[in-house]
Tab-separated table of C-alpha atoms in Angstrom:
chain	number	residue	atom	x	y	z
A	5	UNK	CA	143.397	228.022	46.858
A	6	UNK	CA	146.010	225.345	45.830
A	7	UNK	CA	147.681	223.313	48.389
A	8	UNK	CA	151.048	221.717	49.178
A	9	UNK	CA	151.771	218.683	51.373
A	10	UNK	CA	155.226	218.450	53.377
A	11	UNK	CA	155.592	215.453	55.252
A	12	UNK	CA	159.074	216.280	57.573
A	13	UNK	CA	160.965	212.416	58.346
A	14	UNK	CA	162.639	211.245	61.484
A	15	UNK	CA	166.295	211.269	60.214
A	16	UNK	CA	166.197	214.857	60.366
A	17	UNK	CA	165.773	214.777	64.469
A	18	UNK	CA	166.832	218.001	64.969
A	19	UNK	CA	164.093	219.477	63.118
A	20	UNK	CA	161.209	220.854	64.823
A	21	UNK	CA	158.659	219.326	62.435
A	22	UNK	CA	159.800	215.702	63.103
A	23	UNK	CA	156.982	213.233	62.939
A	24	UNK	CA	154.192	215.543	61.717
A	25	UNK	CA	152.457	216.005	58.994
A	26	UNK	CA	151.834	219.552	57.622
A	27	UNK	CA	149.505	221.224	55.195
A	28	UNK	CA	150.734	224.373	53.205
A	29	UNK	CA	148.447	226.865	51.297
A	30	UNK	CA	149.635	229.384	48.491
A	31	UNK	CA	148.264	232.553	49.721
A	32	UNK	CA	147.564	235.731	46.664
A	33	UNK	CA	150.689	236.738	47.259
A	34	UNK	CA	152.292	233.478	45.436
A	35	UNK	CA	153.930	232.345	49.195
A	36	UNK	CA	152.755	229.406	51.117
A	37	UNK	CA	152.189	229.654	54.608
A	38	UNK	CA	151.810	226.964	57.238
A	39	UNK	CA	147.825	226.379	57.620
A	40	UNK	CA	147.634	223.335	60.182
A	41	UNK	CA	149.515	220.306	61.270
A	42	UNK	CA	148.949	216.851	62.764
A	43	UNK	CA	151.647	215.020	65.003
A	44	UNK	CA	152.118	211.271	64.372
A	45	UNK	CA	152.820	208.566	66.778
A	46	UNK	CA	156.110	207.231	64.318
A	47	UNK	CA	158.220	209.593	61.248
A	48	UNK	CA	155.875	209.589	58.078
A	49	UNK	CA	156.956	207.253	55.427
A	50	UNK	CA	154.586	207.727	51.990
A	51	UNK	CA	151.003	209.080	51.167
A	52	UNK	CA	148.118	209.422	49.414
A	53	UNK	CA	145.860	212.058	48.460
A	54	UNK	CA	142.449	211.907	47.080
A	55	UNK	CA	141.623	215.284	46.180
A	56	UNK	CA	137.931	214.627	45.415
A	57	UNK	CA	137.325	213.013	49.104
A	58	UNK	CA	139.774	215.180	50.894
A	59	UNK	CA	140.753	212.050	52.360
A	60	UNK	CA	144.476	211.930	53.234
A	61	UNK	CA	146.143	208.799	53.955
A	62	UNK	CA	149.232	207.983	55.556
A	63	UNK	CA	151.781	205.592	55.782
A	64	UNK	CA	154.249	205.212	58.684
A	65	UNK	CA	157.639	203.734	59.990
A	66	UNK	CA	155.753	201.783	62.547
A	67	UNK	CA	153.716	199.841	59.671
A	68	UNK	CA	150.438	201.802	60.454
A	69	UNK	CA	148.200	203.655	58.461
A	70	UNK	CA	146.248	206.905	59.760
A	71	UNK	CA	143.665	208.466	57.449
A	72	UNK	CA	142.306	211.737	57.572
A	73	UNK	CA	139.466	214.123	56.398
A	74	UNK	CA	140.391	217.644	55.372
A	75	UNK	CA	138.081	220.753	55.769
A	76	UNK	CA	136.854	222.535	52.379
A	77	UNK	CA	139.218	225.210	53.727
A	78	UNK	CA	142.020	223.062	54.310
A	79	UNK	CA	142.610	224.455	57.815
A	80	UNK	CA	141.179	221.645	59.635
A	81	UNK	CA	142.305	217.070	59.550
A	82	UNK	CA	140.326	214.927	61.639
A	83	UNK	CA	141.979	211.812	62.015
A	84	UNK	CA	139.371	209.156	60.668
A	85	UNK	CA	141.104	205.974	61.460
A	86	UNK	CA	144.422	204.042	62.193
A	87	UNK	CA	145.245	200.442	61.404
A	88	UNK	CA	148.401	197.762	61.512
A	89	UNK	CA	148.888	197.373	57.946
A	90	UNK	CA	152.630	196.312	57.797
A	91	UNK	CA	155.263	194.362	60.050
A	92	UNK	CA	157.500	197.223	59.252
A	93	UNK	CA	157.809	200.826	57.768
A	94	UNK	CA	155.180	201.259	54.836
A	95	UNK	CA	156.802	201.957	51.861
A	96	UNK	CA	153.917	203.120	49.066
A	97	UNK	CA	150.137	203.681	49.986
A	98	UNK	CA	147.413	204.069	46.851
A	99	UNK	CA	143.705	204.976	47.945
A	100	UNK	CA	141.336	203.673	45.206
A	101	UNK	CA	137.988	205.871	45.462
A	102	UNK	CA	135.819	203.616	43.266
A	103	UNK	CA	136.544	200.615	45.209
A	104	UNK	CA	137.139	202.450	49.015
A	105	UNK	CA	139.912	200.146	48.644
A	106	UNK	CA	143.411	201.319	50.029
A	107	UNK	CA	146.101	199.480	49.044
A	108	UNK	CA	149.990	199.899	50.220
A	109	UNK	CA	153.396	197.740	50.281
A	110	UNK	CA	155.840	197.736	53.130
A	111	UNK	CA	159.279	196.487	54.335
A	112	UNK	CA	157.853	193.014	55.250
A	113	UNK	CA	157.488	191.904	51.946
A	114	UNK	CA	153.504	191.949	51.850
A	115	UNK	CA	151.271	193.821	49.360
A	116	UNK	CA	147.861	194.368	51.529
A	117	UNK	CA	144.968	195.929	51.000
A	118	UNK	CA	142.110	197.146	53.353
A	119	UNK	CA	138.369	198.674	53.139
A	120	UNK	CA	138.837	202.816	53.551
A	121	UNK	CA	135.452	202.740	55.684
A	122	UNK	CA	136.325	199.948	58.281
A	123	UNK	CA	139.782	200.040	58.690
A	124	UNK	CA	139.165	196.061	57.671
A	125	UNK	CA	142.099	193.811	56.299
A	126	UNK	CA	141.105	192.738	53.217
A	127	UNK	CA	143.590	190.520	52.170
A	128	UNK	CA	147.514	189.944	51.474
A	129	UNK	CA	149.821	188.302	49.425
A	130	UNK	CA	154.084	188.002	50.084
A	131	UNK	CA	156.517	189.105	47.549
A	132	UNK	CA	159.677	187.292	46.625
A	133	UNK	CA	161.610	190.746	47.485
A	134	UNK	CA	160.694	194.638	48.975
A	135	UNK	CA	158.182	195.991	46.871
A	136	UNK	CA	158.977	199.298	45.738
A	137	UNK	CA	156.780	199.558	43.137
A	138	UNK	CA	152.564	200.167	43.057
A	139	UNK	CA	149.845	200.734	40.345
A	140	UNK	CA	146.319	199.674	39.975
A	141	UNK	CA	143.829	198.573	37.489
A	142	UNK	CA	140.050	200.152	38.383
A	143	UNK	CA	138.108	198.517	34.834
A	144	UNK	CA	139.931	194.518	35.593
A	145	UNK	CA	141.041	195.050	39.206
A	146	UNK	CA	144.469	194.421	38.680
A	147	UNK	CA	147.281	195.307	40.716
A	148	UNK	CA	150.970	195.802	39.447
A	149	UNK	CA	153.961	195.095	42.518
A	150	UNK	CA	157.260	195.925	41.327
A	151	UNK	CA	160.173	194.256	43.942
A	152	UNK	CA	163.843	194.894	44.650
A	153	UNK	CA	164.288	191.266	42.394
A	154	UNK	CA	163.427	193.122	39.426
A	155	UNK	CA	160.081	191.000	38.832
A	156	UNK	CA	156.717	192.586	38.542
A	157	UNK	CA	153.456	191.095	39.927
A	158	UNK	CA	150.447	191.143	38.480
A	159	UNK	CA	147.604	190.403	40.966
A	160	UNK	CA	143.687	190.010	40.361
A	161	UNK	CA	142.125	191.274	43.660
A	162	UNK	CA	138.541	190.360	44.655
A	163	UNK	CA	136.779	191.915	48.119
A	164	UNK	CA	138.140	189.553	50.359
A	165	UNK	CA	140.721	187.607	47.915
A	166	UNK	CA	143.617	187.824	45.356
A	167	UNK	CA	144.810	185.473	42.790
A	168	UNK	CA	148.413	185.549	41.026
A	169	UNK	CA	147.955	186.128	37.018
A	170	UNK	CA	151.171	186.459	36.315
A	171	UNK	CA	154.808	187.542	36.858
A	172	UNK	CA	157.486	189.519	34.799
A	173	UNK	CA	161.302	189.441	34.964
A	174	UNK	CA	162.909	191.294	32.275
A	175	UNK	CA	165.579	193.883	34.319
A	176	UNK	CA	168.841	192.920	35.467
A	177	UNK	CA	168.470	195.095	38.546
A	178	UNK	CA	165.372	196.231	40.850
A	179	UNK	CA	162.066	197.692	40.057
A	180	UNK	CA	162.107	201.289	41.306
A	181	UNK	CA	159.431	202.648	39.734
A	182	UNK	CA	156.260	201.655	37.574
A	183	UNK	CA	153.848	203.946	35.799
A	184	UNK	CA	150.612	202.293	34.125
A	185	UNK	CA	148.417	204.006	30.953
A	186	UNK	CA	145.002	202.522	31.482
A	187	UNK	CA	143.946	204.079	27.896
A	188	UNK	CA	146.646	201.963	25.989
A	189	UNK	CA	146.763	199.377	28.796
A	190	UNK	CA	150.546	199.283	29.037
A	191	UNK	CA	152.757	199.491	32.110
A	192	UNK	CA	156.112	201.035	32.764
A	193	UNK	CA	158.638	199.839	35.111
A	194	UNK	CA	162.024	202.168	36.187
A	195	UNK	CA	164.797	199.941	36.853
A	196	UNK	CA	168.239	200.588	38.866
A	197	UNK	CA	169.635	198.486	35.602
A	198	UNK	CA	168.472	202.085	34.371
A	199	UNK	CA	166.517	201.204	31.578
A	200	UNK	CA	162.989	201.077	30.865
A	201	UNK	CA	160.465	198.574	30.200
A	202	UNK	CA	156.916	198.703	28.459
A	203	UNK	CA	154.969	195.917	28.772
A	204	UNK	CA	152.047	195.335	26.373
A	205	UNK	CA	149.319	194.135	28.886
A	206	UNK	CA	145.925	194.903	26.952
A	207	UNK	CA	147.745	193.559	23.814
A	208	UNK	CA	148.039	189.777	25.374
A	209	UNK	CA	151.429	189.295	23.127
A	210	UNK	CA	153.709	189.323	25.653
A	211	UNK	CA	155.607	192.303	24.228
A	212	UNK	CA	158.288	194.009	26.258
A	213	UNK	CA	159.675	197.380	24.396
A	214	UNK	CA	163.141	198.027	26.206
A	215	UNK	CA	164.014	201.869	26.396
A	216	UNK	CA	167.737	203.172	27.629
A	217	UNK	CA	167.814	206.854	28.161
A	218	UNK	CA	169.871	207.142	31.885
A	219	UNK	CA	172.750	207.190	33.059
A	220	UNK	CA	171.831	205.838	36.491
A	221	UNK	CA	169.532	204.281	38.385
A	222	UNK	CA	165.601	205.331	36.946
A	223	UNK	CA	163.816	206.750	40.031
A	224	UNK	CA	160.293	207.632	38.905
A	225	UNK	CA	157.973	207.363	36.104
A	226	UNK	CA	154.938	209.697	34.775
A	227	UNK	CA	152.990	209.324	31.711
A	228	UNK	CA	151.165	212.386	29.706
A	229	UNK	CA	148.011	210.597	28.239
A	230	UNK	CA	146.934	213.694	26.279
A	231	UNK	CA	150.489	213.773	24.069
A	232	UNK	CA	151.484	210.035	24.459
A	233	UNK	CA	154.954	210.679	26.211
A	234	UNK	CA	156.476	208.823	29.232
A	235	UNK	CA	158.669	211.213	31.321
A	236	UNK	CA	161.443	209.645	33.404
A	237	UNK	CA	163.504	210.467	35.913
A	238	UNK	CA	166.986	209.146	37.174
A	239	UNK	CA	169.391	209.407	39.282
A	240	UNK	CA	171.718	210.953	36.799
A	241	UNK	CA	169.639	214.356	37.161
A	242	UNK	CA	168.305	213.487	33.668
A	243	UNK	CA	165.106	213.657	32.758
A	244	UNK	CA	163.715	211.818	29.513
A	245	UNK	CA	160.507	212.540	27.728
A	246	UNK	CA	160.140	209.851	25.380
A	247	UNK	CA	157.584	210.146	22.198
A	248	UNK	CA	154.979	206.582	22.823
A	249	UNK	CA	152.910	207.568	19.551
A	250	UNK	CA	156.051	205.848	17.640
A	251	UNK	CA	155.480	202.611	16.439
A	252	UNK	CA	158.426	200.768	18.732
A	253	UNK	CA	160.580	197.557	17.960
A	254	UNK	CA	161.130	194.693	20.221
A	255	UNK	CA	164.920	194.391	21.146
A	256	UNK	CA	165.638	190.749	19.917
A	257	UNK	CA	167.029	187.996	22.193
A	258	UNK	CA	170.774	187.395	22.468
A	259	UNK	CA	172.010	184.413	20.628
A	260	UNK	CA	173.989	181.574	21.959
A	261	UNK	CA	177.126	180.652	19.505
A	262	UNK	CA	180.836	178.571	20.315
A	263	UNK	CA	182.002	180.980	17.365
A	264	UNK	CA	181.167	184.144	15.653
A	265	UNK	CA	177.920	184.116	13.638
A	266	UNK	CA	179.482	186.522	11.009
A	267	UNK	CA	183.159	185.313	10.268
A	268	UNK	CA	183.243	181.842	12.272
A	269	UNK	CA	185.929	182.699	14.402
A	270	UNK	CA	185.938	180.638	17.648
A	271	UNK	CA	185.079	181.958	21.108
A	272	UNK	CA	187.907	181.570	23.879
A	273	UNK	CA	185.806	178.914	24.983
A	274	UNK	CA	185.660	176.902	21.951
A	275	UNK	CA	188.423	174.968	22.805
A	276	UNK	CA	187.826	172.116	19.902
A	277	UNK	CA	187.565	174.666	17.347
A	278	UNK	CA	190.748	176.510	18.467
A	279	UNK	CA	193.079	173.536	18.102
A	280	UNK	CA	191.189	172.441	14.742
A	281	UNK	CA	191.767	176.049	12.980
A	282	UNK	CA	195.094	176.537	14.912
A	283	UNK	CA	193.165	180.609	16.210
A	284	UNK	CA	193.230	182.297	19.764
A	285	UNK	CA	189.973	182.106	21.034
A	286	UNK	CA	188.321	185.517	20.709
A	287	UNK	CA	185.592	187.304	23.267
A	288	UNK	CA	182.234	187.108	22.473
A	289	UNK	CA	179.829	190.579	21.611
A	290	UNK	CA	176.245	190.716	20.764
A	291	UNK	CA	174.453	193.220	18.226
A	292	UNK	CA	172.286	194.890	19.219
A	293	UNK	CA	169.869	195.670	16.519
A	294	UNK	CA	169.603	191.746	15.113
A	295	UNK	CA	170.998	190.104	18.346
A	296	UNK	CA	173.676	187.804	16.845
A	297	UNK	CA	176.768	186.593	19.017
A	298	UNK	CA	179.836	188.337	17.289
A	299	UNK	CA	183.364	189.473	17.503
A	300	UNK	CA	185.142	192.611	18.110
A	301	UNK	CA	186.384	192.396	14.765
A	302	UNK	CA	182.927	192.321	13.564
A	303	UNK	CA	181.162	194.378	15.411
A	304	UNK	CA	183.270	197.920	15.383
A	305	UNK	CA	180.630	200.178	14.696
A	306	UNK	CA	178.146	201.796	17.108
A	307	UNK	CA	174.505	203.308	16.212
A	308	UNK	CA	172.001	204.783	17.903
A	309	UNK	CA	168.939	202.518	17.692
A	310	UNK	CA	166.114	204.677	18.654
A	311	UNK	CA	162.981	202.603	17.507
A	312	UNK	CA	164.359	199.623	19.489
A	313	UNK	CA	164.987	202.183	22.610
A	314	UNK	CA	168.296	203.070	22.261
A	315	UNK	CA	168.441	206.664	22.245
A	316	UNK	CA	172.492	206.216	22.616
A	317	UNK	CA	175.272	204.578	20.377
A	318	UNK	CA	175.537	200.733	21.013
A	319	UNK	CA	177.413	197.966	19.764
A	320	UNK	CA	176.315	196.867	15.894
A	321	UNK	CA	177.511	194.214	13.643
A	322	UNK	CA	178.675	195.920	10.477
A	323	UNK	CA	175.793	194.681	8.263
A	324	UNK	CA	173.903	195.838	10.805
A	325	UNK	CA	175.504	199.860	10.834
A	326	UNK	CA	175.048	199.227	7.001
A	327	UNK	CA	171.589	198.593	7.230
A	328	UNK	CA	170.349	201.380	9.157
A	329	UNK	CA	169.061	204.497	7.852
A	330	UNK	CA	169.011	208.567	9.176
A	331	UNK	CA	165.519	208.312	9.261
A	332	UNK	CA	166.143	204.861	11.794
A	333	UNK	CA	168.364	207.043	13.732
A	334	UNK	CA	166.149	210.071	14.262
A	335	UNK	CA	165.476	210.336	17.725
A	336	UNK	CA	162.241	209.749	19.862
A	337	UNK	CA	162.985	211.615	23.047
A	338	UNK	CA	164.372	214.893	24.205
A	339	UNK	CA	166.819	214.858	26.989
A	340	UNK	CA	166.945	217.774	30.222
A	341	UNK	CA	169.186	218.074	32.848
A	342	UNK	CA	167.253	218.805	36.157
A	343	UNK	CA	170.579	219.507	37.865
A	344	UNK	CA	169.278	217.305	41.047
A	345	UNK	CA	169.344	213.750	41.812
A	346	UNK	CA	165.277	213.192	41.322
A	347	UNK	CA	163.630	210.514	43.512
A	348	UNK	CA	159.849	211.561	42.566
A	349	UNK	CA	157.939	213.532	39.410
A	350	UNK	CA	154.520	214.498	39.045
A	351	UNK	CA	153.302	216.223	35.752
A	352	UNK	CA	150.330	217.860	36.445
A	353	UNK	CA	148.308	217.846	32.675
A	354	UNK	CA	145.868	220.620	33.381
A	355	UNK	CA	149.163	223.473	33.875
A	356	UNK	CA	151.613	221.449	31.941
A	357	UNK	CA	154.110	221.498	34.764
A	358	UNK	CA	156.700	219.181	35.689
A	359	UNK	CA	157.308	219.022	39.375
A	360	UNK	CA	160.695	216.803	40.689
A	361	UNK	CA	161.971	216.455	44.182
A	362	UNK	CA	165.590	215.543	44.658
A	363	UNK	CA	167.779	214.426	47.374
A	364	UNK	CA	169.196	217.912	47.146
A	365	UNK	CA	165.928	218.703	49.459
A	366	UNK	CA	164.946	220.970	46.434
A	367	UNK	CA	161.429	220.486	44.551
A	368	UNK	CA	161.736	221.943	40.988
A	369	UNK	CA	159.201	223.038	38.596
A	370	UNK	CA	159.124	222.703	34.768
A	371	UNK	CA	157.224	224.258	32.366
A	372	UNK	CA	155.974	223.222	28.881
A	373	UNK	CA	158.872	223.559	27.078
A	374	UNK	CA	160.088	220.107	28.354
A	375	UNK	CA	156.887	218.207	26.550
């Protein structure tokens, strides 16, 4: 028997399974039928399933969450526990098994965690913005908070204790999703900038591979371990399943320059330079591939970049567009149009289905012609 979890919210108040939470299972003939259903207290807001444990854990509007045992049938939940987690409506819930550890973020700004067997706070720690984004480290106990700032957080948790390792800022806009490969060690955040970021965590170089594939905002993030390839998911309706067993290039840092780096022309700015040479300031560009500050003059061509993440045409300096080869512009990802604004993927590696939801109220299932 396979199973399917719909979890109805309050906006929808005319609907008749407001504020419950509802378990679904596929019957032979290839339908799902309602099996049972539990009515909350407040409208649903995230969850968590642990398949091995049954255990079911939800997150709520109300900043509580209630966690339940299901039957080996899965026509019975017995409500387990409830507990004050959050100020405000929880906004991602992950239950650890190994460490009975669940952890969550909510609207207050606070990352907790508590024990899965007591119900027991175990400790907190206050983001500089919403979190929006959650992973977790079982081998070094590190957890990953992604915030509507655009950082990432990188906390080391203890039983009763956390300590602040680190933080990341590399998007222009807010995290909205993060995926982490605990074979490579690397971790993926989804940006409404709508690019991508890997960071190289296990390889303690600080290296940040940039990728731009969407159109929009990035909305979720899941990574195929087996085949090394990242699938994302934006708000575009695209969905991008990028090829991580390439051998990537940093995107280099933007230079500053008064005048272009290629034909000395001065910047608008440049005022000193303008009256020397008797030349109207020009507007400054930046290559992409070698980061230089340059003009429009000389920077006319665009390439694809696709080692350095750009899957589309950018701006290049013309030394640059020289310099790179067909093999350089061979891409690393294949591109799909889902035909749905997606705000959540799963892959699921034993089928080799892709499954997207979409504010279209519409889940959608791939098969393994995507990867």
């Amino acid at each position: 028997i396979t199973m399917h979890f719909l979890m109805q919210l309050a906006d929808e108040s005319k609907s008749p399974w407001k504020e419950t939470v509802r378990v679904w299972l596929k019957r032979d003939s290839g339908q799902y039928w309602p099996s049972i259903y539990h009515a909350m207290p407040s409208p649903c807001s995230c969850m968590s399933f642990n398949p091995e444990t049954r255990r079911l854990s939800i997150g709520l509007d109300n900043g509580t969450i209630s966690e339940f045992i299901l039957s080996e049938d899965y026509n019975k939940m017995t409500l387990v526990k409830s507990y004050q987690a959050h100020q405000s409506r929880v906004i991602m819930i992950l239950f650890v098994l190994e460490m009975e550890w669940v952890l969550s973020t909510g609207q207050d700004k606070h990352f907790t965690w508590h024990c899965s067997e007591s119900g027991q706070r175990l400790g907190g720690y206050r983001t500089s913005a919403g979190a929006c984004g959650l992973q977790f480290d079982v081998e070094t106990r590190h957890v990953f908070v992604g915030d509507h700032s655009g950082q990432v957080t990188i906390l080391k948790l203890e039983q009763e204790s956390c300590s602040l390792v680190t933080t990341f800022k590399g998007h222009t806009g807010g995290v909205t999703a993060l995926c982490w490969d605990p074979i490579q060690r690397v971790l993926f955040s989804g940006s409404s900038d709508h690019s991508i970021i890997m960071w190289d965590i296990g390889g303690r170089k600080g290296t940040a591979i940039e990728l731009q594939g969407h159109n929009d905002k990035v909305q979720s993030l899941s990574y195929a371990h087996h085949t090394r390839q990242l699938i994302s998911c934006g708000a575009d309706g695209g969905i991008v399943v990028w090829n991580m067993d390439v051998e990537r290039q940093e995107t280099p840092e933007w230079l500053d320059s008064d005048s272009c780096q290629k034909c000395d022309q001065p910047f608008f700015w440049n005022f000193k330079q303008m009256w020397d040479s008797k030349k109207i300031g020009l507007r400054q560009h930046h290559c992409r591939k070698c980061g230089k500050a340059v003009c429009g003059k000389c920077s006319s061509k665009r390439s694809s970049i696709p080692l350095m993440g750009f899957e589309f045409e950018v701006r290049v300096c013309d030394s640059c567009h020289e310099s790179i080869t067909d093999e350089e512009r061979a891409p690393t990802a294949t591109f799909h149009d889902s035909k749905h604004n997606i705000v959540h993927v799963h892959f699921d590696a034993t089928r080799g289905w892709l499954l997207t939801s979409g504010t279209d109220k519409v889940i959608k299932v791939g098969g393994r012609r995507l990867l």
